[in-house]
Coordinates of N, CA, C and O in Angstrom, one line a residue:
M1 N 163.2 89.3 104.0 CA 162.6 90.1 103.3 C 162.2 91.6 104.0 O 161.8 91.1 104.9
E2 N 162.3 92.3 103.4 CA 162.3 93.8 103.7 C 160.1 93.7 104.1 O 159.5 93.4 103.5
E3 N 159.7 94.4 104.9 CA 158.8 94.6 105.2 C 157.8 95.3 104.1 O 158.4 96.5 103.6
P4 N 156.5 94.9 104.1 CA 155.7 95.6 103.2 C 155.3 96.6 103.4 O 155.2 96.9 104.7
I5 N 155.2 97.6 102.6 CA 153.9 99.2 102.6 C 153.6 99.7 102.5 O 152.3 99.0 101.2
A6 N 152.6 100.2 103.6 CA 151.1 100.0 103.1 C 151.0 101.1 102.3 O 151.2 102.3 102.7
I7 N 149.9 101.2 101.3 CA 150.0 102.1 100.1 C 149.3 103.1 100.7 O 149.6 104.2 99.9
S8 N 148.3 103.3 101.3 CA 148.0 104.7 102.3 C 149.2 105.3 102.6 O 149.2 106.2 103.1
K9 N 150.4 104.9 102.9 CA 151.9 105.4 103.7 C 152.4 105.8 102.3 O 153.4 106.5 102.8
L10 N 152.2 105.9 101.4 CA 152.6 106.8 100.5 C 152.7 108.2 100.4 O 153.5 109.1 100.5
N11 N 151.6 108.7 100.8 CA 150.6 110.0 100.6 C 151.3 110.5 102.6 O 151.5 111.7 102.1
D12 N 151.0 109.7 102.9 CA 152.1 110.1 104.4 C 153.6 110.4 104.2 O 153.0 110.9 105.3
F13 N 153.9 109.4 104.1 CA 155.3 109.3 103.9 C 155.4 110.9 103.1 O 156.4 112.3 104.1
I14 N 154.8 111.4 102.6 CA 155.5 112.8 101.3 C 155.3 113.8 102.4 O 155.6 114.5 102.4
F15 N 153.5 113.3 103.5 CA 153.3 114.6 104.1 C 154.4 115.0 104.8 O 154.9 116.4 105.1
C16 N 154.5 114.0 105.6 CA 155.9 113.6 106.7 C 155.8 112.3 107.3 O 155.1 112.2 108.2
P17 N 157.4 112.3 107.0 CA 157.6 110.8 107.8 C 157.6 110.6 109.1 O 156.5 109.8 109.6
I18 N 157.5 111.7 109.6 CA 157.3 111.4 111.8 C 155.6 111.3 111.4 O 155.4 110.5 112.8
S19 N 154.6 112.0 111.3 CA 153.2 111.4 111.2 C 152.6 110.1 110.8 O 152.3 110.0 111.6
I20 N 153.8 109.5 110.4 CA 153.6 108.4 110.3 C 153.2 107.3 111.5 O 152.7 106.4 112.0
Y21 N 154.8 107.3 112.4 CA 155.0 107.1 113.6 C 154.0 107.5 114.6 O 153.9 106.6 115.2
F22 N 153.9 109.2 114.3 CA 152.0 108.7 115.5 C 151.1 108.3 114.8 O 149.5 108.4 115.7
H23 N 150.6 108.3 113.7 CA 149.7 107.6 113.2 C 149.7 105.8 114.1 O 148.4 105.5 113.9
N24 N 151.0 105.3 114.2 CA 150.8 104.0 114.3 C 151.3 104.5 116.1 O 150.2 103.1 116.9
L25 N 151.1 105.1 116.8 CA 151.3 105.6 118.3 C 149.9 105.5 118.2 O 149.8 105.1 119.5
F26 N 149.1 106.2 117.6 CA 147.8 106.5 118.8 C 146.4 105.3 117.6 O 145.4 105.9 117.7
Y27 N 147.6 104.2 116.5 CA 146.1 102.6 116.7 C 145.8 102.2 117.7 O 146.2 102.1 118.6
G28 N 144.8 102.1 117.4 CA 143.4 101.8 118.2 C 143.3 102.8 118.8 O 141.7 102.2 119.7
V29 N 143.1 103.6 119.2 CA 142.5 104.6 119.8 C 141.5 105.7 119.0 O 141.9 105.6 117.5
E30 N 140.1 105.9 119.3 CA 139.6 106.8 118.8 C 139.4 107.4 118.0 O 140.7 108.7 118.4
R31 N 139.8 107.3 116.6 CA 139.6 108.5 115.9 C 139.6 110.1 116.2 O 140.1 110.3 116.1
S32 N 138.4 110.1 116.9 CA 137.4 111.8 116.9 C 138.3 111.8 118.0 O 139.1 113.4 118.6
M33 N 139.5 111.2 119.0 CA 140.6 111.8 119.9 C 141.6 112.7 119.2 O 142.5 113.4 120.0
Y34 N 142.0 112.5 117.9 CA 142.8 113.0 117.9 C 143.1 113.1 116.4 O 144.0 114.4 116.2
Q35 N 141.9 112.7 115.5 CA 141.9 113.2 113.9 C 141.9 114.7 113.9 O 140.4 114.9 114.9
S36 N 141.6 115.0 112.8 CA 141.3 116.8 112.8 C 139.9 116.6 111.9 O 139.5 115.4 112.0
E37 N 138.5 117.8 111.7 CA 137.9 118.0 111.5 C 138.0 117.2 109.5 O 137.1 116.5 109.5
Y38 N 138.8 117.5 109.3 CA 138.9 117.0 107.8 C 139.5 115.3 107.6 O 138.5 114.5 106.7
Q39 N 140.1 114.6 108.1 CA 140.4 113.6 108.2 C 139.3 112.5 108.8 O 138.3 112.0 108.5
I40 N 138.4 113.8 109.6 CA 137.1 113.0 110.5 C 136.4 112.8 109.1 O 135.4 112.1 108.7
N41 N 135.7 113.7 108.7 CA 135.1 113.4 107.1 C 135.6 112.8 106.0 O 134.5 112.3 105.6
G42 N 136.7 112.8 105.8 CA 137.3 112.0 105.1 C 136.9 111.1 105.4 O 136.8 109.9 104.5
T43 N 136.9 110.2 106.6 CA 136.7 108.9 106.8 C 135.6 108.4 107.1 O 134.9 107.3 106.1
A44 N 134.5 109.3 106.8 CA 132.6 109.3 106.8 C 132.5 109.4 105.5 O 131.9 108.7 104.9
A45 N 133.1 109.7 104.8 CA 132.8 110.1 103.4 C 133.4 108.7 102.6 O 132.9 107.9 101.5
H46 N 134.1 108.0 103.4 CA 134.8 106.6 102.7 C 134.0 105.4 103.0 O 134.6 104.4 103.0
S47 N 133.2 106.0 104.0 CA 132.4 104.4 104.5 C 131.8 103.5 103.9 O 131.9 102.2 103.9
T48 N 131.7 103.7 102.8 CA 130.3 103.5 101.7 C 131.5 102.9 101.1 O 130.8 101.6 100.8
I49 N 132.4 103.1 100.8 CA 133.0 102.0 99.6 C 134.1 100.9 100.7 O 134.0 99.3 100.9
D50 N 134.3 101.7 102.3 CA 134.7 100.0 103.6 C 133.8 99.2 104.1 O 133.7 98.4 103.7
N51 N 132.3 99.7 103.8 CA 131.7 99.0 104.2 C 131.2 98.1 103.2 O 129.7 97.5 103.3
G52 N 131.5 98.3 101.5 CA 130.6 97.8 100.5 C 129.1 98.1 100.2 O 129.0 97.6 99.4
G53 N 129.4 99.1 100.8 CA 127.8 99.7 100.2 C 127.5 100.7 99.0 O 126.6 101.3 98.2
Y54 N 129.3 101.1 97.9 CA 129.1 101.9 97.1 C 128.1 101.1 95.5 O 127.7 102.2 95.4
S55 N 128.9 99.9 95.6 CA 127.6 99.8 94.3 C 127.0 98.0 94.8 O 128.0 97.2 95.3
T56 N 126.0 97.0 94.1 CA 126.0 95.7 93.7 C 126.1 95.1 92.9 O 126.2 93.3 93.4
S57 N 126.7 95.9 91.9 CA 126.8 95.3 91.0 C 128.7 94.7 90.9 O 129.5 94.6 91.8
L58 N 128.8 93.6 90.3 CA 129.3 92.0 90.4 C 130.5 92.6 90.0 O 131.3 91.9 89.8
D59 N 130.4 93.2 88.7 CA 131.5 93.8 88.1 C 132.5 94.9 89.0 O 133.3 95.2 88.7
V60 N 131.9 95.8 90.0 CA 132.1 96.0 90.3 C 132.9 95.7 92.5 O 132.1 95.5 93.1
L61 N 134.0 96.3 91.8 CA 135.0 95.4 93.6 C 135.1 96.7 94.1 O 135.8 97.6 93.7
Q62 N 135.4 96.7 95.5 CA 135.3 97.6 96.6 C 135.7 97.4 97.2 O 135.9 96.4 97.9
A63 N 136.5 98.2 98.4 CA 138.3 98.2 98.8 C 138.1 96.5 99.5 O 138.3 95.3 100.6
I64 N 138.8 96.6 98.3 CA 139.5 94.3 98.5 C 140.7 95.2 98.7 O 141.6 95.6 98.1
P65 N 141.3 93.7 99.2 CA 143.0 93.7 99.3 C 144.1 93.3 98.7 O 143.6 92.9 97.6
V66 N 145.1 94.2 98.6 CA 145.7 94.0 97.1 C 147.2 93.8 97.9 O 147.6 94.5 99.0
Y67 N 147.9 93.4 97.0 CA 149.2 93.4 97.1 C 149.4 93.2 96.0 O 149.7 92.2 95.4
S68 N 150.9 94.0 95.5 CA 151.8 93.3 94.8 C 153.3 93.5 95.5 O 154.0 93.9 96.2
E69 N 153.5 91.8 95.0 CA 154.8 91.3 95.6 C 155.8 92.1 94.7 O 157.2 92.0 95.4
K70 N 156.4 92.1 93.6 CA 157.1 93.1 92.8 C 157.9 94.3 93.6 O 158.8 94.9 93.8
Y71 N 156.6 95.4 93.9 CA 157.1 96.7 94.6 C 157.0 96.4 96.3 O 157.1 97.1 96.7
N72 N 156.5 94.7 97.0 CA 156.2 95.3 97.8 C 155.5 95.7 98.7 O 155.7 96.5 99.8
L73 N 153.9 95.3 98.5 CA 152.6 96.8 99.1 C 151.9 96.6 98.6 O 151.6 95.6 98.0
Y74 N 150.9 97.3 100.2 CA 149.5 96.0 100.2 C 149.0 97.4 100.6 O 149.0 98.0 100.6
G75 N 147.4 97.4 100.7 CA 146.7 97.9 100.9 C 145.2 97.8 100.2 O 144.8 96.1 100.4
K76 N 144.2 98.4 100.4 CA 143.0 98.0 99.3 C 142.9 99.2 98.7 O 143.4 100.7 98.0
I77 N 141.9 98.9 97.3 CA 141.5 99.4 96.2 C 140.8 100.5 97.1 O 139.7 100.1 97.4
D78 N 139.6 101.4 95.8 CA 138.9 101.9 96.2 C 137.7 101.4 95.5 O 136.8 100.0 96.0
I79 N 138.0 101.6 94.0 CA 137.0 100.7 93.6 C 137.3 100.6 92.3 O 138.1 100.9 91.5
Y80 N 137.3 99.2 91.7 CA 137.7 98.7 90.7 C 136.2 97.5 89.7 O 135.5 97.2 90.0
N81 N 136.6 98.9 88.2 CA 134.9 98.2 87.5 C 135.2 97.6 86.4 O 136.6 97.9 85.5
K82 N 135.1 95.7 86.4 CA 136.1 95.1 85.9 C 135.3 95.3 84.6 O 136.1 94.9 83.2
K83 N 134.2 95.6 84.4 CA 134.2 96.2 83.1 C 134.8 96.9 82.2 O 134.9 96.9 81.1
T84 N 134.3 98.1 83.1 CA 135.2 99.3 81.8 C 136.9 99.4 82.0 O 136.9 100.1 81.5
R85 N 137.1 98.5 83.4 CA 138.7 98.1 83.4 C 139.3 99.7 84.2 O 140.1 100.1 84.1
V86 N 138.7 100.1 84.8 CA 138.9 101.8 85.7 C 139.2 100.9 86.9 O 138.1 100.9 88.2
L87 N 140.2 102.1 87.4 CA 140.9 102.0 89.3 C 139.9 103.3 89.3 O 141.2 104.5 88.6
V88 N 139.6 103.3 90.6 CA 139.4 105.1 91.6 C 139.5 105.0 92.3 O 139.5 104.6 93.4
E89 N 140.4 106.0 92.8 CA 141.1 106.5 94.0 C 139.5 107.7 94.3 O 139.9 108.1 94.1
R90 N 139.0 107.2 95.8 CA 138.5 108.2 95.9 C 138.5 109.6 96.9 O 139.3 108.5 97.9
K91 N 138.6 110.6 97.0 CA 138.8 111.4 98.3 C 138.1 112.1 98.5 O 137.2 112.9 97.8
K92 N 137.8 112.9 99.6 CA 136.6 113.9 100.0 C 136.8 114.9 99.2 O 135.5 115.8 98.4
K93 N 137.6 116.1 98.7 CA 138.1 116.4 98.8 C 139.2 117.3 97.7 O 140.4 117.4 98.4
I94 N 139.4 117.3 96.2 CA 140.7 117.6 96.0 C 140.8 118.7 95.5 O 139.9 118.9 94.0
K95 N 141.8 119.3 95.9 CA 141.5 120.9 95.5 C 143.5 121.1 95.1 O 143.2 121.6 93.5
K96 N 144.3 120.1 94.9 CA 144.9 120.0 94.1 C 145.2 118.7 93.8 O 145.2 117.6 95.1
I97 N 146.2 117.9 92.7 CA 146.2 116.6 92.5 C 148.2 116.6 93.1 O 148.6 116.8 92.7
Y98 N 148.2 116.1 94.0 CA 149.5 115.5 95.4 C 149.9 114.1 94.1 O 149.4 113.5 93.9
D99 N 151.5 114.7 94.5 CA 152.3 113.3 94.5 C 151.5 112.6 94.2 O 151.4 111.6 94.3
G100 N 151.7 112.2 96.3 CA 151.0 111.2 97.3 C 149.2 110.2 96.4 O 149.4 109.1 96.5
Y101 N 149.0 111.1 95.9 CA 147.7 110.7 94.9 C 148.0 110.0 94.4 O 147.6 108.7 94.2
I102 N 148.8 110.4 93.8 CA 149.0 109.5 92.1 C 150.0 108.5 92.6 O 149.2 107.4 92.2
F103 N 150.7 108.3 93.1 CA 151.4 107.5 94.0 C 150.4 106.0 94.5 O 151.2 104.7 94.3
Q104 N 149.1 106.5 95.3 CA 148.6 105.4 96.0 C 148.3 104.8 95.2 O 147.9 103.6 95.1
I105 N 147.3 105.9 93.6 CA 146.8 104.5 93.1 C 147.5 103.7 92.2 O 147.1 102.4 91.5
Y106 N 149.3 104.1 92.0 CA 149.5 103.2 91.3 C 149.6 102.2 92.3 O 150.1 101.2 91.7
G107 N 150.3 102.1 93.2 CA 150.4 100.9 94.5 C 149.6 100.6 94.0 O 149.4 98.8 94.3
Q108 N 148.3 101.1 94.1 CA 147.0 99.7 93.7 C 147.1 98.7 92.8 O 146.4 98.1 91.9
Y109 N 146.8 100.2 91.3 CA 147.4 99.8 89.9 C 148.2 98.8 89.9 O 148.2 97.5 89.3
F110 N 149.8 98.5 90.4 CA 150.6 97.4 89.9 C 149.9 96.5 90.6 O 150.5 95.5 90.6
A111 N 149.8 96.3 92.1 CA 148.8 95.5 92.7 C 147.9 94.6 91.8 O 147.6 93.4 91.7
L112 N 146.4 95.7 91.5 CA 145.7 94.7 90.2 C 146.3 93.9 89.1 O 146.2 92.8 89.2
C113 N 147.5 94.7 88.4 CA 147.6 94.2 87.4 C 148.7 92.8 87.6 O 148.1 91.4 87.7
E114 N 149.5 92.4 89.6 CA 149.8 91.4 89.4 C 148.8 90.6 89.4 O 148.8 89.2 89.4
M115 N 147.7 90.7 89.8 CA 146.8 90.3 90.6 C 145.7 89.6 89.6 O 144.6 88.6 89.7
G116 N 146.4 90.0 87.9 CA 145.5 89.2 87.0 C 144.4 90.2 86.4 O 143.8 89.8 85.4
Y117 N 143.9 91.2 87.1 CA 143.1 92.5 86.7 C 143.9 93.2 85.2 O 144.8 93.8 85.3
N118 N 143.2 93.5 84.3 CA 143.4 94.2 83.7 C 143.1 96.0 83.8 O 141.6 95.9 83.7
V119 N 143.9 96.4 83.5 CA 143.4 98.3 84.5 C 143.8 98.9 83.1 O 145.0 99.3 82.9
S120 N 143.2 99.8 82.6 CA 143.1 100.5 81.3 C 143.2 101.9 81.2 O 143.1 102.6 81.3
R121 N 142.7 102.5 83.2 CA 142.5 103.7 82.9 C 142.3 104.0 85.2 O 141.8 103.4 85.9
L122 N 143.1 105.0 85.3 CA 143.0 105.8 86.2 C 142.5 106.8 86.6 O 142.6 107.5 86.3
E123 N 141.4 107.4 87.2 CA 140.5 108.2 88.4 C 140.5 108.3 89.6 O 141.1 107.3 90.7
L124 N 141.1 109.7 89.3 CA 141.0 110.0 91.3 C 139.6 111.1 91.5 O 139.6 111.6 90.5
Y125 N 138.8 111.0 92.4 CA 137.2 111.5 92.1 C 137.2 112.4 93.5 O 137.9 111.9 94.8
S126 N 136.9 113.3 92.8 CA 136.7 113.9 94.5 C 135.3 114.3 94.7 O 134.6 115.1 94.0
M127 N 135.2 113.9 95.9 CA 133.7 113.5 96.3 C 132.8 114.8 96.7 O 131.4 114.8 96.0
D128 N 133.1 115.9 97.4 CA 132.9 116.8 97.9 C 132.3 118.1 96.0 O 131.0 118.4 96.4
D129 N 132.9 117.9 94.7 CA 132.7 118.7 94.0 C 132.0 117.7 92.8 O 131.5 118.2 91.6
N130 N 132.3 116.6 92.7 CA 131.6 115.7 92.1 C 132.5 115.5 91.1 O 132.7 115.6 89.5
T131 N 134.0 115.2 91.0 CA 135.2 116.0 89.3 C 135.5 114.3 89.6 O 136.3 113.7 90.6
T132 N 135.8 114.3 88.9 CA 137.3 113.5 88.3 C 138.0 113.5 87.7 O 138.5 114.3 86.3
H133 N 139.2 113.0 88.2 CA 140.4 113.8 87.3 C 141.7 112.3 86.8 O 141.4 111.6 87.3
L134 N 141.1 112.6 85.0 CA 142.4 111.4 84.6 C 143.6 111.3 85.4 O 144.8 112.5 84.8
I135 N 144.3 110.5 85.9 CA 146.0 110.4 85.6 C 146.6 109.3 85.0 O 145.9 108.4 84.4
P136 N 147.2 109.5 83.9 CA 148.2 108.5 83.0 C 149.1 107.5 83.5 O 149.1 107.8 85.3
L137 N 148.9 106.6 82.8 CA 149.2 105.4 83.6 C 150.6 105.2 83.8 O 151.5 105.9 83.5
P138 N 151.4 104.5 84.5 CA 153.1 104.3 85.2 C 153.0 104.5 83.4 O 153.9 105.1 83.0
K139 N 153.0 103.8 82.6 CA 153.9 103.4 81.2 C 153.5 104.8 80.8 O 154.1 105.1 79.8
E140 N 152.8 106.0 81.0 CA 152.4 106.7 80.2 C 153.3 108.0 80.2 O 153.0 109.3 80.1
S141 N 153.6 108.2 81.6 CA 154.8 109.1 82.8 C 155.6 108.1 83.4 O 155.2 108.1 84.4
S142 N 157.0 108.3 82.6 CA 158.6 107.8 83.0 C 158.5 108.9 83.9 O 159.0 108.3 85.3
D143 N 158.6 109.9 84.1 CA 158.8 110.8 85.8 C 158.0 110.5 87.0 O 158.7 110.3 88.0
M144 N 156.7 110.4 86.5 CA 155.8 110.0 88.2 C 156.3 108.6 87.9 O 156.5 108.4 89.0
Y145 N 156.9 108.1 87.4 CA 156.6 106.1 87.6 C 158.6 106.4 88.1 O 158.6 105.5 89.0
K146 N 159.3 106.9 87.9 CA 160.3 107.5 88.9 C 160.3 108.0 90.0 O 160.8 107.4 90.8
K147 N 159.8 108.6 89.8 CA 159.7 109.7 91.4 C 158.8 108.6 92.0 O 158.9 108.1 93.5
F148 N 157.9 108.2 91.9 CA 157.6 106.7 92.8 C 158.1 105.6 93.3 O 157.8 104.9 94.2
I149 N 159.6 105.1 91.8 CA 160.0 104.2 93.2 C 161.1 104.5 93.5 O 161.3 103.8 94.4
D150 N 161.4 106.1 93.2 CA 162.6 106.8 94.3 C 161.4 107.4 95.8 O 162.6 107.3 96.4
L151 N 160.6 107.3 95.4 CA 159.6 107.0 97.2 C 160.1 106.6 97.4 O 160.1 106.0 99.2
L152 N 159.8 105.0 97.3 CA 159.3 103.5 97.9 C 161.1 103.7 98.2 O 160.8 102.8 99.3
E153 N 161.9 104.0 97.9 CA 163.9 103.8 98.1 C 163.3 105.0 98.8 O 164.1 104.3 100.1
S154 N 163.1 105.9 99.1 CA 163.4 106.6 99.8 C 162.7 106.4 101.7 O 163.5 106.1 103.1
I155 N 161.7 105.5 102.2 CA 160.4 105.2 102.5 C 161.6 104.1 103.3 O 162.1 103.3 104.5
R156 N 162.2 103.1 102.0 CA 163.5 101.7 102.7 C 164.4 102.6 103.0 O 165.0 101.5 104.5
S157 N 164.3 103.3 102.7 CA 166.3 103.6 103.8 C 165.9 105.1 104.8 O 166.7 105.3 104.9
F158 N 164.8 105.0 104.5 CA 163.9 106.0 105.7 C 165.5 105.9 107.6 O 164.7 104.8 107.0
E159 N 166.0 106.9 107.8 CA 166.5 107.2 109.2 C 165.7 108.1 109.9 O 166.5 109.0 109.7
L160 N 164.9 107.7 111.0 CA 163.8 108.6 111.8 C 165.0 109.7 112.5 O 164.9 110.9 112.3
D161 N 165.9 109.0 112.9 CA 167.3 109.9 113.6 C 167.4 111.4 112.7 O 168.0 112.2 113.1
N162 N 167.8 111.1 111.5 CA 168.1 111.7 110.5 C 166.8 112.8 109.8 O 167.4 113.9 109.2
F163 N 166.4 112.4 110.4 CA 165.0 113.3 109.2 C 165.4 114.9 109.6 O 164.1 115.0 111.2
V164 N 165.3 116.3 109.3 CA 164.7 117.7 109.6 C 163.5 117.9 108.8 O 163.7 117.7 107.7
Q165 N 162.7 118.8 109.7 CA 161.2 119.5 108.7 C 161.5 119.9 107.7 O 162.3 121.2 109.1
N166 N 161.8 120.5 107.1 CA 161.7 122.0 106.4 C 161.0 122.9 105.6 O 160.9 123.7 105.5
N167 N 159.5 122.4 106.0 CA 158.4 122.6 106.2 C 157.1 122.9 106.7 O 156.6 122.7 107.0
I168 N 157.0 124.7 106.9 CA 156.3 124.8 108.0 C 155.7 125.2 107.5 O 154.3 124.7 108.7
E169 N 154.5 124.3 106.8 CA 153.2 124.8 105.9 C 153.0 123.3 106.7 O 151.8 123.0 106.7
K170 N 153.7 122.4 106.6 CA 153.4 121.0 106.3 C 153.0 120.3 108.0 O 152.0 120.3 108.5
C171 N 154.0 121.1 108.7 CA 154.0 121.4 110.0 C 152.4 121.6 111.1 O 152.0 122.0 112.1
Q172 N 152.5 123.0 110.1 CA 150.9 123.9 110.7 C 149.7 123.7 110.4 O 148.7 123.5 110.9
K173 N 149.4 122.2 108.8 CA 148.1 121.4 108.2 C 148.3 120.0 109.2 O 147.6 118.8 109.8
C174 N 150.0 120.4 110.2 CA 150.1 118.8 111.3 C 148.8 118.2 112.7 O 149.1 119.3 113.0
I175 N 148.4 117.2 112.6 CA 147.6 117.2 113.2 C 148.0 116.4 114.7 O 148.0 116.7 116.4
Y176 N 149.4 116.6 114.6 CA 150.3 115.8 115.8 C 151.8 117.1 115.8 O 152.8 117.0 116.9
S177 N 151.4 118.5 115.6 CA 152.5 119.1 115.8 C 153.2 119.6 116.9 O 154.3 119.9 117.6
T178 N 151.7 118.8 117.6 CA 151.9 119.7 119.7 C 153.0 118.1 120.0 O 153.0 119.2 121.3
L179 N 152.7 117.1 119.2 CA 153.6 116.2 119.7 C 155.0 116.0 119.2 O 156.1 115.5 120.0
C180 N 155.7 116.6 118.1 CA 156.2 115.7 117.7 C 157.7 117.7 118.4 O 157.5 118.7 118.1
D181 N 158.4 116.6 117.9 CA 160.3 117.7 118.4 C 160.4 118.1 117.5 O 161.4 118.6 117.7
R182 N 159.8 117.7 115.9 CA 160.6 118.6 114.8 C 159.4 119.5 114.2 O 159.8 120.0 113.8
T183 N 158.4 120.1 115.0 CA 157.6 120.7 114.5 C 158.4 121.8 114.9 O 159.8 122.4 115.3
L184 N 158.4 122.6 113.3 CA 158.8 124.1 112.9 C 157.5 124.9 113.3 O 157.4 126.4 113.5
F185 N 156.0 124.4 113.8 CA 155.0 125.4 114.1 C 154.9 125.4 115.2 O 155.2 125.1 115.9
V186 N 154.8 127.1 115.3 CA 155.3 127.4 117.3 C 153.7 128.4 117.0 O 153.6 129.2 116.7
E187 N 153.0 128.0 118.5 CA 151.2 128.8 118.3 C 151.7 130.0 118.8 O 152.6 130.0 119.8

């Protein structure tokens, strides 16, 4: 059986598959040594969820581990309200809804459903501006569901040696660009 894919890596892979390699390389190293200001702020903003301090309600599940056998995905959810059946993925600031954000919440959704939870609504929440973005369920968006499946296949068939980056904007925003032999960004 293939190794399961971390739900958090779905967005990372879309950004740049090489960034996952460097992220794993720095695993265990103090984050402040390599993370950008945006990543540090995002991690700090997420700490209430990770520490279980978002809510004391027994109806609100937070930071629970999830696994989807069908899609072979694992990770943690941010927030799921058992009463309202709403699954929420929180981001520090959402300027644009990227496909990777949607695919992360899809992964969480599929895992929760397989675990017996009834999820009727998906939301992305932007903490900085207190904005909620409704995301259609996968069954309501066949195009996005197909892109999700295609992404999983791309991850599973990815060959590092054949990867060529062609988006300089991604390299410009990458914290690993000075270490990467495929960067298009030169200062």
